[in-house]
Amino acid sequence: MRITANQDRCVGAGQCVLVDPEAFDQNDADGTVIVLRPNPGTEPEIARAREAVNVCPGRTLALVEES
Amino acid sequence: MATPTISLDRTDPYRPPTEHVRLQEDAPISWVQLADGRQMWVLTQHEDVRAMLADRRFSSDRRDPRHPSHQPYMGPDHRPGLIEMDAPDHTRVRRSVVGEFTVQKLAAWRPRIQEIVDASIDDMLAGPAETDLVQALSLPVPSAVIAELLGVPYADHDFFQDNSAEFVRAGATAEERGAAVGRLKAYIAELVQEKTKSPGEDLLSRQILAGTDPEEVVSLGFLLLIAGHETTANMISLSVATLLDRREHLAELRDNPERTVGAVEELLRYFTIAEIGAARLAIEDVEIGGVQIRAGEAVLGLTNTANRDPLVFPEPDELDFTRMARNHLAFGFGPHQCLGQNLARLELEIVLATLLRRIPTLRLAVPFTEIPFKEKGPNYGVYELKVAW
């Protein structure tokens, strides 16, 4: 599993950081997302990644299966 | 910021307006004719409202007369504010300021917000053991926080607070409100001029130093003041009123202070104070929830009923501090989702935790049913909250 971020769509709301501050941060200048942990490993990490994708208001984040 | 709406009358202070609930039950997506003759789609379900707000084929540009929030003064020369823009202008302006509101930067404000809250509670405890919480705490805290964030000098805080309070005062006439708005706008314009000459360590100065057009800085400063003041105050008052009315929730929070963050999230969902919802104009044909919306048609998304959608929030009328449902729409959704939402969360968390800890005997001084609730929009809240300890 890999978290992808389409920066062009990011609105800097920080919802992902609220869900999992270990996996996400924000750029100081424009608030856009920085993915700190692109490969969630454990079940709780994956669950939080899914929640971050779900609450992302810009539809910036996605969780993709790696083949 | 007037937006057409459906009747906001309610029979139960803990539930959304009756007509909103009826629409959600009987006609979750419907073509509604308003009292003034205008027609628009009204969306009431979580999935549909979310899809609409995230979809950039629905425009926020109110200059188009077909937009539900269009006002006659918004001619072709009207300079749109942040909430009236679409991408790419909106993205550019939002990104120039949203960096001020990152979760990390706001975390640095925690100690200062704590001091502000403590000072208001000190004042409460120094006075008579009965007061109006709206005036003593709900309004002064967000007003002081936004003043410091913008860089309003301490000497001007009283002026700033008095005029902000006048703007939202129950019973103020349109003229009185308009005069307060005029004084605040003139003040912010003057402040921007001063900061252009000698910049400080604050949001307005950083905007000026970044080369933002001075008129845009004034517009932004005013938006932040208006959007970050009464809304937070309403949520503080409604939250405290609820805890004092439903004492089991008060006891739960007192025994489990670590649930405060969850309580704030749940209270935001429960009250979703933006009563009038979120209005957009379709600029392309879009299908939402199986319904074809045509380019040029107006759409209103009711976030308050969306946040009581049983498909997303089981037993939606139950207040559950352990629910941790972050997918609510209390701050909207999509590119315009509230800029200051994480500041509001922080203020609410600190106010609730501190108030319960420092005044454990706090109680309502009037029966809950006699609290004057704000039922005329645009935001739900209370005009006055008499408490005692």
Short mmCIF file of C-alpha atoms in Angstrom, two decimals:
data_model
loop_
_atom_site.label_atom_id
_atom_site.label_comp_id
_atom_site.label_asym_id
_atom_site.label_seq_id
_atom_site.Cartn_x
_atom_site.Cartn_y
_atom_site.Cartn_z
CA MET A 1 0.00 0.00 0.00
CA ARG A 2 1.23 3.45 -0.90
CA ILE A 3 -0.16 6.91 -0.12
CA THR A 4 -0.14 9.27 -3.08
CA ALA A 5 -0.71 13.03 -2.90
CA ASN A 6 -1.78 15.21 -5.81
CA GLN A 7 -0.26 18.49 -4.58
CA ASP A 8 -2.16 20.58 -7.11
CA ARG A 9 -5.42 19.73 -5.38
CA CYS A 10 -4.25 20.25 -1.79
CA VAL A 11 -6.14 22.98 0.10
CA GLY A 12 -3.97 22.89 3.23
CA ALA A 13 -6.77 22.02 5.64
CA GLY A 14 -4.51 19.74 7.67
CA GLN A 15 -7.14 17.04 8.20
CA CYS A 16 -4.59 14.33 7.41
CA VAL A 17 -2.26 15.71 10.10
CA LEU A 18 -5.08 15.56 12.66
CA VAL A 19 -5.74 11.93 11.75
CA ASP A 20 -2.09 10.81 11.80
CA PRO A 21 0.65 13.34 12.62
CA GLU A 22 3.27 10.62 12.19
CA ALA A 23 2.28 10.03 8.59
CA PHE A 24 1.52 13.59 7.46
CA ASP A 25 2.80 17.12 7.89
CA GLN A 26 2.20 20.44 6.14
CA ASN A 27 4.47 22.75 4.21
CA ASP A 28 5.07 25.86 6.37
CA ALA A 29 4.75 28.24 3.44
CA ASP A 30 1.50 27.19 1.79
CA GLY A 31 0.05 24.52 4.08
CA THR A 32 0.19 21.78 1.45
CA VAL A 33 0.64 18.16 2.48
CA ILE A 34 3.96 16.44 3.11
CA VAL A 35 3.66 12.67 3.27
CA LEU A 36 6.07 11.54 5.96
CA ARG A 37 5.27 7.84 5.74
CA PRO A 38 4.14 6.88 2.24
CA ASN A 39 3.99 3.14 2.97
CA PRO A 40 1.67 2.31 5.87
CA GLY A 41 2.64 -1.08 7.20
CA THR A 42 0.60 -2.13 10.23
CA GLU A 43 -3.19 -2.48 10.25
CA PRO A 44 -3.68 0.66 12.41
CA GLU A 45 -1.42 2.63 10.07
CA ILE A 46 -3.42 1.46 7.09
CA ALA A 47 -6.68 2.28 8.85
CA ARG A 48 -5.46 5.80 9.60
CA ALA A 49 -4.28 6.22 6.02
CA ARG A 50 -7.77 5.25 4.81
CA GLU A 51 -9.33 7.74 7.19
CA ALA A 52 -6.98 10.50 6.01
CA VAL A 53 -7.98 9.78 2.41
CA ASN A 54 -11.65 9.85 3.42
CA VAL A 55 -11.54 13.19 5.26
CA CYS A 56 -9.26 14.97 2.77
CA PRO A 57 -11.37 17.94 1.56
CA GLY A 58 -9.29 18.51 -1.57
CA ARG A 59 -9.47 14.86 -2.67
CA THR A 60 -5.69 15.14 -2.72
CA LEU A 61 -4.78 11.83 -1.11
CA ALA A 62 -5.23 8.29 -2.38
CA LEU A 63 -4.20 4.89 -1.09
CA VAL A 64 -3.06 2.62 -3.91
CA GLU A 65 -2.19 -1.06 -3.96
CA GLU A 66 1.36 -1.66 -5.03
CA SER A 67 1.73 -4.49 -7.46
CA MET B 1 -23.25 36.81 3.39
CA ALA B 2 -26.96 36.23 3.06
CA THR B 3 -27.90 33.04 1.29
CA PRO B 4 -31.41 31.93 0.46
CA THR B 5 -32.68 29.43 2.90
CA ILE B 6 -35.61 27.37 3.97
CA SER B 7 -37.43 28.05 7.26
CA LEU B 8 -35.03 27.83 10.20
CA ASP B 9 -37.78 27.26 12.81
CA ARG B 10 -37.14 24.34 15.10
CA THR B 11 -39.04 22.56 17.84
CA ASP B 12 -36.04 20.97 19.54
CA PRO B 13 -32.88 23.00 20.25
CA TYR B 14 -30.83 19.82 19.85
CA ARG B 15 -32.09 19.07 16.34
CA PRO B 16 -31.69 20.88 13.01
CA PRO B 17 -34.53 23.13 11.81
CA THR B 18 -37.75 21.17 11.33
CA GLU B 19 -38.06 21.91 7.62
CA HIS B 20 -34.48 20.73 6.99
CA VAL B 21 -35.21 17.45 8.76
CA ARG B 22 -38.46 17.03 6.84
CA LEU B 23 -36.67 17.51 3.52
CA GLN B 24 -34.04 14.96 4.47
CA GLU B 25 -36.72 12.41 5.37
CA ASP B 26 -39.15 13.05 2.51
CA ALA B 27 -37.08 14.41 -0.36
CA PRO B 28 -33.34 14.02 0.20
CA ILE B 29 -32.57 15.61 -3.17
CA SER B 30 -35.23 18.01 -4.30
CA TRP B 31 -35.90 20.98 -6.53
CA VAL B 32 -37.18 23.58 -4.09
CA GLN B 33 -38.93 26.87 -4.72
CA LEU B 34 -38.07 29.45 -2.07
CA ALA B 35 -40.43 32.08 -0.71
CA ASP B 36 -38.83 34.71 -2.96
CA GLY B 37 -39.58 32.61 -6.06
CA ARG B 38 -36.06 31.40 -6.74
CA GLN B 39 -35.59 27.71 -7.35
CA MET B 40 -32.65 25.48 -6.53
CA TRP B 41 -31.58 21.94 -5.80
CA VAL B 42 -31.40 21.16 -2.09
CA LEU B 43 -29.15 18.30 -1.02
CA THR B 44 -29.54 16.87 2.49
CA GLN B 45 -27.57 13.64 2.60
CA HIS B 46 -23.94 13.33 3.63
CA GLU B 47 -22.67 11.61 0.49
CA ASP B 48 -24.40 14.06 -1.85
CA VAL B 49 -23.43 17.24 0.02
CA ARG B 50 -19.83 16.05 0.25
CA ALA B 51 -19.68 15.11 -3.42
CA MET B 52 -21.09 18.50 -4.42
CA LEU B 53 -18.73 20.53 -2.22
CA ALA B 54 -15.66 18.61 -3.43
CA ASP B 55 -16.60 18.93 -7.11
CA ARG B 56 -15.07 21.94 -8.84
CA ARG B 57 -17.85 21.95 -11.42
CA PHE B 58 -19.88 23.72 -8.70
CA SER B 59 -18.81 27.36 -8.52
CA SER B 60 -18.47 29.73 -5.57
CA ASP B 61 -18.21 32.80 -7.82
CA ARG B 62 -21.13 34.88 -6.62
CA ARG B 63 -20.81 37.52 -9.33
CA ASP B 64 -22.97 35.30 -11.56
CA PRO B 65 -26.57 36.43 -10.93
CA ARG B 66 -27.67 32.79 -11.02
CA HIS B 67 -25.51 31.99 -7.97
CA PRO B 68 -27.74 31.49 -4.89
CA SER B 69 -25.59 33.89 -2.83
CA HIS B 70 -25.42 36.59 -5.50
CA GLN B 71 -26.14 40.08 -4.18
CA PRO B 72 -27.12 43.07 -6.33
CA TYR B 73 -23.90 44.93 -5.39
CA MET B 74 -21.78 42.13 -6.89
CA GLY B 75 -21.51 43.56 -10.38
CA PRO B 76 -18.77 42.76 -12.88
CA ASP B 77 -16.48 45.20 -11.01
CA HIS B 78 -17.03 43.52 -7.64
CA ARG B 79 -13.75 42.32 -6.22
CA PRO B 80 -14.45 38.81 -4.91
CA GLY B 81 -13.27 37.79 -1.44
CA LEU B 82 -11.66 34.43 -0.73
CA ILE B 83 -14.98 32.68 -0.18
CA GLU B 84 -16.34 34.00 -3.48
CA MET B 85 -13.56 32.69 -5.73
CA ASP B 86 -12.94 29.60 -7.83
CA ALA B 87 -9.64 28.02 -8.83
CA PRO B 88 -7.09 29.11 -9.92
CA ASP B 89 -7.53 32.50 -8.16
CA HIS B 90 -8.90 30.81 -5.06
CA THR B 91 -5.97 28.38 -4.87
CA ARG B 92 -3.46 31.23 -5.14
CA VAL B 93 -5.06 33.40 -2.44
CA ARG B 94 -5.81 30.52 -0.09
CA ARG B 95 -2.28 29.20 -0.32
CA SER B 96 -0.90 32.63 0.47
CA VAL B 97 -2.54 32.49 3.89
CA VAL B 98 -3.36 28.87 4.82
CA GLY B 99 0.28 28.33 5.86
CA GLU B 100 -0.56 30.51 8.89
CA PHE B 101 -3.08 27.89 10.02
CA THR B 102 -1.17 24.63 9.76
CA VAL B 103 -1.68 22.17 12.61
CA GLN B 104 1.96 22.66 13.70
CA LYS B 105 1.87 26.46 13.70
CA LEU B 106 -1.39 26.50 15.64
CA ALA B 107 0.06 24.11 18.22
CA ALA B 108 2.55 26.90 19.06
CA TRP B 109 -0.44 29.11 19.96
CA ARG B 110 -1.69 26.70 22.62
CA PRO B 111 0.07 28.34 25.61
CA ARG B 112 -1.06 31.83 24.60
CA ILE B 113 -4.68 30.69 24.07
CA GLN B 114 -4.53 29.02 27.48
CA GLU B 115 -3.45 32.37 29.02
CA ILE B 116 -6.29 34.20 27.27
CA VAL B 117 -8.85 31.65 28.50
CA ASP B 118 -7.42 31.73 32.03
CA ALA B 119 -7.58 35.53 32.09
CA SER B 120 -11.28 35.48 31.15
CA ILE B 121 -12.01 32.87 33.80
CA ASP B 122 -10.02 34.90 36.38
CA ASP B 123 -12.29 37.84 35.60
CA MET B 124 -15.39 35.65 35.94
CA LEU B 125 -14.27 34.36 39.33
CA ALA B 126 -13.42 37.87 40.56
CA GLY B 127 -16.98 39.08 39.89
CA PRO B 128 -20.43 37.98 41.08
CA ALA B 129 -21.03 34.20 41.02
CA GLU B 130 -23.55 34.57 38.20
CA THR B 131 -22.85 35.92 34.73
CA ASP B 132 -23.65 35.77 31.03
CA LEU B 133 -21.10 33.34 29.63
CA VAL B 134 -21.47 34.77 26.12
CA GLN B 135 -20.07 38.13 27.28
CA ALA B 136 -17.68 36.72 29.87
CA LEU B 137 -16.02 33.98 27.84
CA SER B 138 -17.55 32.91 24.51
CA LEU B 139 -16.99 36.22 22.70
CA PRO B 140 -13.86 37.62 24.41
CA VAL B 141 -11.70 34.52 23.85
CA PRO B 142 -11.97 34.23 20.03
CA SER B 143 -11.89 38.03 19.74
CA ALA B 144 -8.59 38.24 21.68
CA VAL B 145 -7.09 35.31 19.75
CA ILE B 146 -7.93 36.72 16.32
CA ALA B 147 -6.71 40.19 17.39
CA GLU B 148 -3.31 38.77 18.36
CA LEU B 149 -3.11 36.60 15.26
CA LEU B 150 -3.77 39.60 13.00
CA GLY B 151 -1.42 41.81 14.99
CA VAL B 152 -3.88 44.28 16.53
CA PRO B 153 -1.89 46.25 19.14
CA TYR B 154 -2.91 45.52 22.72
CA ALA B 155 -4.01 49.13 23.27
CA ASP B 156 -6.66 48.69 20.55
CA HIS B 157 -8.10 45.42 21.88
CA ASP B 158 -11.02 47.13 23.60
CA PHE B 159 -11.99 49.02 20.45
CA PHE B 160 -11.63 45.83 18.42
CA GLN B 161 -13.64 43.75 20.88
CA ASP B 162 -16.40 46.35 21.40
CA ASN B 163 -17.00 46.72 17.67
CA SER B 164 -16.86 42.98 17.03
CA ALA B 165 -19.40 42.55 19.82
CA GLU B 166 -21.63 45.28 18.38
CA PHE B 167 -21.58 43.51 15.03
CA VAL B 168 -23.08 40.37 16.57
CA ARG B 169 -25.15 41.92 19.37
CA ALA B 170 -28.67 40.62 19.69
CA GLY B 171 -31.10 43.41 18.89
CA ALA B 172 -28.57 45.59 17.08
CA THR B 173 -30.23 47.33 14.14
CA ALA B 174 -28.92 46.94 10.61
CA GLU B 175 -27.59 50.51 10.88
CA GLU B 176 -25.76 49.76 14.13
CA ARG B 177 -24.25 46.61 12.66
CA GLY B 178 -23.29 48.41 9.48
CA ALA B 179 -21.64 51.19 11.48
CA ALA B 180 -19.60 48.65 13.47
CA VAL B 181 -18.53 46.93 10.25
CA GLY B 182 -17.52 50.32 8.81
CA ARG B 183 -15.41 51.15 11.88
CA LEU B 184 -13.72 47.72 11.83
CA LYS B 185 -12.96 47.89 8.11
CA ALA B 186 -11.56 51.41 8.46
CA TYR B 187 -9.52 50.26 11.44
CA ILE B 188 -8.07 47.26 9.59
CA ALA B 189 -7.26 49.45 6.57
CA GLU B 190 -5.41 51.87 8.87
CA LEU B 191 -3.63 48.97 10.57
CA VAL B 192 -2.49 47.64 7.20
CA GLN B 193 -1.11 51.10 6.36
CA GLU B 194 0.81 51.24 9.62
CA LYS B 195 2.18 47.72 9.18
CA THR B 196 3.27 48.59 5.66
CA LYS B 197 5.50 51.29 7.23
CA SER B 198 6.69 49.18 10.16
CA PRO B 199 5.89 45.48 9.83
CA GLY B 200 5.61 43.31 12.93
CA GLU B 201 5.56 39.58 13.66
CA ASP B 202 1.97 38.92 12.69
CA LEU B 203 -0.27 37.63 9.92
CA LEU B 204 -1.09 41.00 8.35
CA SER B 205 2.57 42.04 8.30
CA ARG B 206 3.62 38.76 6.71
CA GLN B 207 0.98 39.23 4.01
CA ILE B 208 2.26 42.74 3.32
CA LEU B 209 5.89 41.58 3.23
CA ALA B 210 4.93 38.80 0.82
CA GLY B 211 3.74 41.49 -1.58
CA THR B 212 0.01 40.85 -1.31
CA ASP B 213 -2.07 43.72 -2.65
CA PRO B 214 -3.01 45.97 0.34
CA GLU B 215 -6.70 45.85 -0.56
CA GLU B 216 -6.55 42.05 -0.51
CA VAL B 217 -4.83 42.13 2.90
CA VAL B 218 -7.65 44.31 4.29
CA SER B 219 -10.28 42.00 2.80
CA LEU B 220 -8.53 38.96 4.26
CA GLY B 221 -8.14 40.57 7.69
CA PHE B 222 -11.82 41.41 7.79
CA LEU B 223 -12.85 37.92 6.64
CA LEU B 224 -10.71 36.30 9.35
CA LEU B 225 -12.18 38.58 11.98
CA ILE B 226 -15.79 37.97 11.01
CA ALA B 227 -15.43 34.25 10.29
CA GLY B 228 -13.34 33.48 13.36
CA HIS B 229 -15.24 35.38 15.96
CA GLU B 230 -18.95 34.77 16.30
CA THR B 231 -18.80 31.22 14.93
CA THR B 232 -16.37 30.05 17.61
CA ALA B 233 -18.32 31.99 20.24
CA ASN B 234 -21.54 30.21 19.23
CA MET B 235 -19.89 26.81 19.47
CA ILE B 236 -18.45 27.62 22.92
CA SER B 237 -21.87 28.72 24.20
CA LEU B 238 -23.80 25.79 22.69
CA SER B 239 -21.23 23.31 23.98
CA VAL B 240 -21.29 24.65 27.53
CA ALA B 241 -25.10 24.89 27.54
CA THR B 242 -25.30 21.25 26.42
CA LEU B 243 -22.86 20.01 29.06
CA LEU B 244 -24.70 21.90 31.81
CA ASP B 245 -28.07 20.59 30.62
CA ARG B 246 -27.01 17.00 30.09
CA ARG B 247 -25.01 16.49 33.25
CA GLU B 248 -24.05 12.91 32.35
CA HIS B 249 -21.90 14.31 29.53
CA LEU B 250 -20.38 16.85 31.92
CA ALA B 251 -19.49 14.05 34.34
CA GLU B 252 -18.07 11.98 31.50
CA LEU B 253 -15.72 14.78 30.45
CA ARG B 254 -14.72 15.58 34.02
CA ASP B 255 -13.86 11.93 34.67
CA ASN B 256 -12.20 11.46 31.28
CA PRO B 257 -10.55 14.75 30.27
CA GLU B 258 -8.74 12.90 27.47
CA ARG B 259 -12.11 12.72 25.71
CA THR B 260 -12.20 16.50 25.24
CA VAL B 261 -10.85 16.30 21.67
CA GLY B 262 -13.54 13.75 20.79
CA ALA B 263 -16.18 15.85 22.54
CA VAL B 264 -15.23 18.91 20.46
CA GLU B 265 -15.46 16.92 17.24
CA GLU B 266 -18.83 15.46 18.22
CA LEU B 267 -20.26 18.82 19.34
CA LEU B 268 -19.15 20.32 16.01
CA ARG B 269 -21.02 17.55 14.17
CA TYR B 270 -24.04 17.78 16.42
CA PHE B 271 -24.63 21.51 16.09
CA THR B 272 -23.20 22.23 12.61
CA ILE B 273 -23.95 25.89 13.24
CA ALA B 274 -23.82 27.06 9.59
CA GLU B 275 -27.60 26.81 9.35
CA ILE B 276 -27.95 28.12 5.85
CA GLY B 277 -25.75 25.43 4.33
CA ALA B 278 -23.35 25.89 1.43
CA ALA B 279 -24.53 27.38 -1.86
CA ARG B 280 -22.97 26.76 -5.27
CA LEU B 281 -23.77 27.24 -8.96
CA ALA B 282 -23.37 24.31 -11.36
CA ILE B 283 -21.16 25.43 -14.26
CA GLU B 284 -21.36 22.06 -16.05
CA ASP B 285 -23.91 19.25 -16.08
CA VAL B 286 -23.21 17.01 -13.09
CA GLU B 287 -24.95 13.91 -11.77
CA ILE B 288 -25.33 13.86 -7.98
CA GLY B 289 -27.06 11.00 -6.19
CA GLY B 290 -28.69 9.82 -9.42
CA VAL B 291 -30.09 13.25 -10.22
CA GLN B 292 -28.95 15.24 -13.25
CA ILE B 293 -28.03 18.80 -12.29
CA ARG B 294 -27.72 21.11 -15.31
CA ALA B 295 -25.19 23.86 -15.89
CA GLY B 296 -26.67 27.14 -14.64
CA GLU B 297 -28.74 25.57 -11.87
CA ALA B 298 -28.30 26.63 -8.24
CA VAL B 299 -27.54 24.10 -5.51
CA LEU B 300 -27.75 24.30 -1.73
CA GLY B 301 -26.06 21.64 0.42
CA LEU B 302 -27.48 21.35 3.95
CA THR B 303 -24.52 20.41 6.12
CA ASN B 304 -26.61 20.21 9.29
CA THR B 305 -28.81 17.37 8.02
CA ALA B 306 -25.82 15.74 6.29
CA ASN B 307 -24.20 15.53 9.72
CA ARG B 308 -27.25 13.67 11.07
CA ASP B 309 -27.27 11.17 8.21
CA PRO B 310 -27.84 7.74 9.80
CA LEU B 311 -26.03 6.01 6.94
CA VAL B 312 -22.80 7.70 8.04
CA PHE B 313 -23.37 8.45 11.73
CA PRO B 314 -25.27 5.60 13.43
CA GLU B 315 -27.86 6.92 15.90
CA PRO B 316 -27.11 10.44 14.67
CA ASP B 317 -29.17 12.23 17.32
CA GLU B 318 -27.12 10.66 20.11
CA LEU B 319 -24.25 12.75 21.43
CA ASP B 320 -21.32 10.34 21.69
CA PHE B 321 -17.92 11.74 22.69
CA THR B 322 -16.19 8.49 21.70
CA ARG B 323 -17.57 8.51 18.16
CA MET B 324 -14.45 10.20 16.69
CA ALA B 325 -16.21 10.82 13.39
CA ARG B 326 -13.92 13.28 11.63
CA ASN B 327 -15.83 13.03 8.35
CA HIS B 328 -18.48 15.51 9.43
CA LEU B 329 -19.15 18.65 7.41
CA ALA B 330 -19.35 21.24 10.20
CA PHE B 331 -16.52 23.17 8.52
CA GLY B 332 -17.78 22.39 5.02
CA PHE B 333 -15.81 20.30 2.54
CA GLY B 334 -13.86 20.78 -0.66
CA PRO B 335 -11.49 23.62 -1.53
CA HIS B 336 -13.38 26.15 0.60
CA GLN B 337 -13.35 24.10 3.81
CA CYS B 338 -12.97 26.51 6.75
CA LEU B 339 -9.52 28.09 6.84
CA GLY B 340 -9.56 28.54 10.62
CA GLN B 341 -11.04 25.17 11.56
CA ASN B 342 -8.00 23.95 13.47
CA LEU B 343 -7.83 27.20 15.41
CA ALA B 344 -11.52 26.79 16.31
CA ARG B 345 -10.88 23.20 17.46
CA LEU B 346 -7.99 24.36 19.64
CA GLU B 347 -9.97 27.20 21.22
CA LEU B 348 -12.95 24.93 21.94
CA GLU B 349 -10.76 22.23 23.46
CA ILE B 350 -8.92 24.65 25.75
CA VAL B 351 -12.09 26.51 26.79
CA LEU B 352 -14.05 23.35 27.67
CA ALA B 353 -11.19 21.64 29.52
CA THR B 354 -10.26 24.79 31.47
CA LEU B 355 -13.81 25.78 32.35
CA LEU B 356 -14.69 22.34 33.74
CA ARG B 357 -11.44 22.17 35.71
CA ARG B 358 -11.53 25.67 37.16
CA ILE B 359 -15.26 26.06 37.87
CA PRO B 360 -16.44 22.54 38.74
CA THR B 361 -19.67 23.84 40.30
CA LEU B 362 -20.76 25.65 37.11
CA ARG B 363 -24.49 25.34 36.42
CA LEU B 364 -27.21 26.92 34.30
CA ALA B 365 -28.79 29.91 36.05
CA VAL B 366 -31.95 29.62 33.93
CA PRO B 367 -33.83 26.51 32.79
CA PHE B 368 -32.43 25.15 29.53
CA THR B 369 -35.75 25.75 27.77
CA GLU B 370 -35.50 29.48 28.56
CA ILE B 371 -32.11 29.96 26.88
CA PRO B 372 -32.57 32.38 23.95
CA PHE B 373 -31.29 30.40 20.96
CA LYS B 374 -30.33 32.14 17.71
CA GLU B 375 -32.82 30.73 15.27
CA LYS B 376 -32.72 33.35 12.55
CA GLY B 377 -29.45 32.34 10.93
CA PRO B 378 -26.96 32.53 9.44
CA ASN B 379 -25.36 30.74 12.40
CA TYR B 380 -27.00 28.80 15.22
CA GLY B 381 -26.01 29.78 18.71
CA VAL B 382 -27.31 31.51 21.83
CA TYR B 383 -27.74 35.23 22.47
CA GLU B 384 -27.18 34.91 26.19
CA LEU B 385 -26.19 32.11 28.55
CA LYS B 386 -26.77 32.85 32.22
CA VAL B 387 -24.58 30.59 34.35
CA ALA B 388 -23.78 30.46 38.08
CA TRP B 389 -21.33 28.64 40.35
#
